[in-house]
Short mmCIF file of C-alpha atoms in Angstrom, two decimals:
data_model
loop_
_atom_site.label_atom_id
_atom_site.label_comp_id
_atom_site.label_asym_id
_atom_site.label_seq_id
_atom_site.Cartn_x
_atom_site.Cartn_y
_atom_site.Cartn_z
CA UNK W 25 -52.22 29.48 -78.80
CA UNK W 26 -55.48 29.82 -80.70
CA UNK W 27 -58.73 28.08 -79.77
CA UNK W 28 -59.02 24.37 -80.39
CA UNK W 29 -62.46 23.18 -81.55
CA UNK W 30 -63.51 19.64 -80.64
CA UNK W 31 -66.37 17.34 -81.62
CA UNK W 32 -67.38 13.87 -80.55
CA UNK W 33 -69.70 11.67 -78.54
CA UNK W 34 -69.70 12.15 -74.77
CA UNK W 35 -72.23 9.35 -74.19
CA UNK W 36 -73.59 6.45 -76.23
CA UNK W 37 -77.14 5.15 -75.86
CA UNK W 38 -77.76 1.54 -74.96
CA UNK W 39 -74.09 0.77 -74.29
CA UNK W 40 -73.04 -0.42 -70.83
CA UNK W 41 -70.12 1.50 -69.36
CA UNK W 42 -67.34 -0.16 -67.37
CA UNK W 43 -69.54 -0.11 -64.23
CA UNK W 44 -72.61 -1.50 -66.01
CA UNK W 45 -74.54 1.79 -66.29
CA UNK W 46 -76.54 2.31 -69.50
CA UNK W 47 -77.69 5.74 -70.68
CA UNK W 48 -81.01 5.72 -72.54
CA UNK W 49 -82.15 7.97 -75.39
CA UNK W 50 -83.85 11.06 -74.05
CA UNK W 51 -81.84 11.07 -70.82
CA UNK W 52 -80.33 14.48 -71.57
CA UNK W 53 -83.52 16.29 -72.60
CA UNK W 54 -83.73 18.41 -69.42
CA UNK W 55 -80.13 19.56 -69.84
CA UNK W 56 -80.68 20.28 -73.53
CA UNK W 57 -83.85 22.24 -72.77
CA UNK W 58 -81.78 24.59 -70.58
CA UNK W 59 -79.52 25.36 -73.56
CA UNK W 60 -76.67 24.67 -71.19
CA UNK W 61 -73.10 25.67 -71.97
CA UNK W 62 -71.17 23.10 -69.96
CA UNK W 63 -67.66 23.25 -68.62
CA UNK W 64 -64.93 21.23 -70.33
CA UNK W 65 -62.66 19.77 -67.71
CA UNK W 66 -59.56 17.61 -67.82
CA UNK W 67 -60.06 14.29 -65.98
CA UNK W 68 -63.19 15.56 -64.12
CA UNK W 69 -60.97 17.85 -62.06
CA UNK W 70 -62.79 21.12 -61.26
CA UNK W 71 -59.37 22.73 -60.81
CA UNK W 72 -58.60 21.98 -64.49
CA UNK W 73 -61.14 23.86 -66.61
CA UNK W 74 -60.08 23.76 -70.27
CA UNK W 75 -62.96 25.40 -72.08
CA UNK W 76 -66.67 24.99 -72.73
CA UNK W 77 -69.01 22.63 -74.58
CA UNK W 78 -71.16 24.96 -76.66
CA UNK W 79 -73.38 22.57 -78.65
CA UNK W 80 -75.00 19.45 -77.32
CA UNK W 81 -77.58 17.30 -79.06
CA UNK W 82 -79.00 13.82 -78.87
CA UNK W 83 -79.05 11.76 -82.03
CA UNK W 84 -79.67 8.06 -82.65
CA UNK W 85 -76.18 7.15 -81.40
CA UNK W 86 -75.86 9.24 -78.27
CA UNK W 87 -74.92 12.70 -76.98
CA UNK W 88 -73.02 14.56 -79.69
CA UNK W 89 -71.01 17.51 -78.39
CA UNK W 90 -68.98 20.38 -79.80
CA UNK W 91 -66.76 22.59 -77.75
CA UNK W 92 -63.84 24.95 -77.60
CA UNK W 93 -60.62 24.58 -75.65
CA UNK W 94 -59.96 28.17 -74.56
CA UNK W 95 -56.31 29.28 -74.50
CA UNK W 96 -56.96 31.52 -71.48
CA UNK W 97 -58.54 28.72 -69.41
CA UNK W 98 -56.41 27.34 -66.58
CA UNK W 99 -56.00 23.94 -68.27
CA UNK W 100 -56.49 25.05 -71.88
CA UNK W 101 -52.88 24.42 -72.87
CA UNK W 102 -52.88 21.08 -71.05
CA UNK W 103 -56.02 19.93 -72.90
CA UNK W 104 -54.55 21.00 -76.26
CA UNK W 105 -51.36 19.06 -75.54
CA UNK W 106 -53.31 15.96 -74.48
CA UNK W 107 -55.43 16.01 -77.64
CA UNK W 108 -52.33 16.59 -79.79
CA UNK W 109 -50.77 13.51 -78.14
CA UNK W 110 -53.81 11.40 -78.96
CA UNK W 111 -55.91 11.59 -75.79
CA UNK W 112 -59.42 11.46 -77.22
CA UNK W 113 -61.70 10.03 -74.51
CA UNK W 114 -64.80 11.85 -73.31
CA UNK W 115 -66.59 11.28 -70.03
CA UNK W 116 -69.68 12.86 -68.50
CA UNK W 117 -70.02 14.23 -64.99
CA UNK W 118 -73.69 14.00 -63.97
CA UNK W 119 -76.37 13.42 -61.37
CA UNK W 120 -78.80 10.58 -62.09
CA UNK W 121 -82.32 11.99 -61.74
CA UNK W 122 -84.33 8.96 -62.87
CA UNK W 123 -82.71 5.54 -62.74
CA UNK W 124 -83.48 1.90 -62.14
CA UNK W 125 -81.23 -0.99 -61.18
CA UNK W 126 -80.10 -3.31 -63.96
CA UNK W 127 -80.21 -7.08 -63.55
CA UNK W 128 -76.60 -8.15 -63.05
CA UNK W 129 -75.43 -4.73 -61.82
CA UNK W 130 -75.30 -1.15 -62.92
CA UNK W 131 -78.18 1.22 -63.58
CA UNK W 132 -80.47 2.20 -66.43
CA UNK W 133 -80.06 5.97 -66.56
CA UNK W 134 -83.31 7.48 -67.83
CA UNK W 135 -82.94 11.15 -66.85
CA UNK W 136 -79.56 12.76 -66.29
CA UNK W 137 -78.63 16.22 -65.00
CA UNK W 138 -75.40 16.84 -66.91
CA UNK W 139 -72.83 18.87 -64.95
CA UNK W 140 -69.66 18.73 -67.05
CA UNK W 141 -67.90 16.79 -69.79
CA UNK W 142 -64.23 15.88 -69.46
CA UNK W 143 -61.35 15.00 -71.75
CA UNK W 144 -59.97 11.74 -70.34
CA UNK W 145 -57.44 9.13 -71.41
CA UNK W 146 -59.71 6.19 -70.58
CA UNK W 147 -63.47 6.84 -70.81
CA UNK W 148 -66.01 4.75 -68.87
CA UNK W 149 -67.71 4.09 -72.23
CA UNK W 150 -64.79 2.94 -74.38
CA UNK W 151 -66.24 4.40 -77.61
CA UNK W 152 -67.10 7.82 -76.14
CA UNK W 153 -64.44 9.67 -78.06
CA UNK W 154 -63.53 12.84 -79.89
CA UNK W 155 -64.06 12.51 -83.62
CA UNK W 156 -62.65 15.81 -84.85
CA UNK W 157 -60.21 18.47 -83.71
CA UNK W 158 -59.60 21.77 -85.50
CA UNK W 159 -56.64 23.85 -84.36
CA UNK W 160 -55.47 27.06 -86.04
CA UNK W 161 -57.48 26.34 -89.18
CA UNK W 162 -56.03 22.83 -89.48
CA UNK W 163 -58.58 20.08 -89.01
CA UNK W 164 -57.89 16.51 -88.01
CA UNK W 165 -60.30 13.61 -88.12
CA UNK W 166 -59.68 11.42 -85.10
CA UNK W 167 -62.23 8.63 -85.63
CA UNK W 168 -64.81 7.78 -88.26
#
């Protein structure tokens, strides 16, 4: 198996997740300033590392990420199979550094310490998805 390159949005700004949490623009600046290379997990399971997220940036929409599923990683083959079968959800593992309660429930997340980003079947933010997958020189657009 060769490396599988992935791109997508791991978080969207101003969009409430299924628990009512809303990530705000600028929330990832501390993580980005560290030039972090974050682990890519399957379903937030630390026993299932699949690769690394090598490029992270905030844009007007949210946190745009690019990463590589590594064939030698414990769950690399599993992640490649999931993506090939259409699993395209992304979900962030984080610690909230600066937050405030939201009226009606949930939190406004103003500063986040990002720990990992996972490939998941059902993301907490329904539109946090992979948009592109390139495997063995063959590229596939997943979402516009």
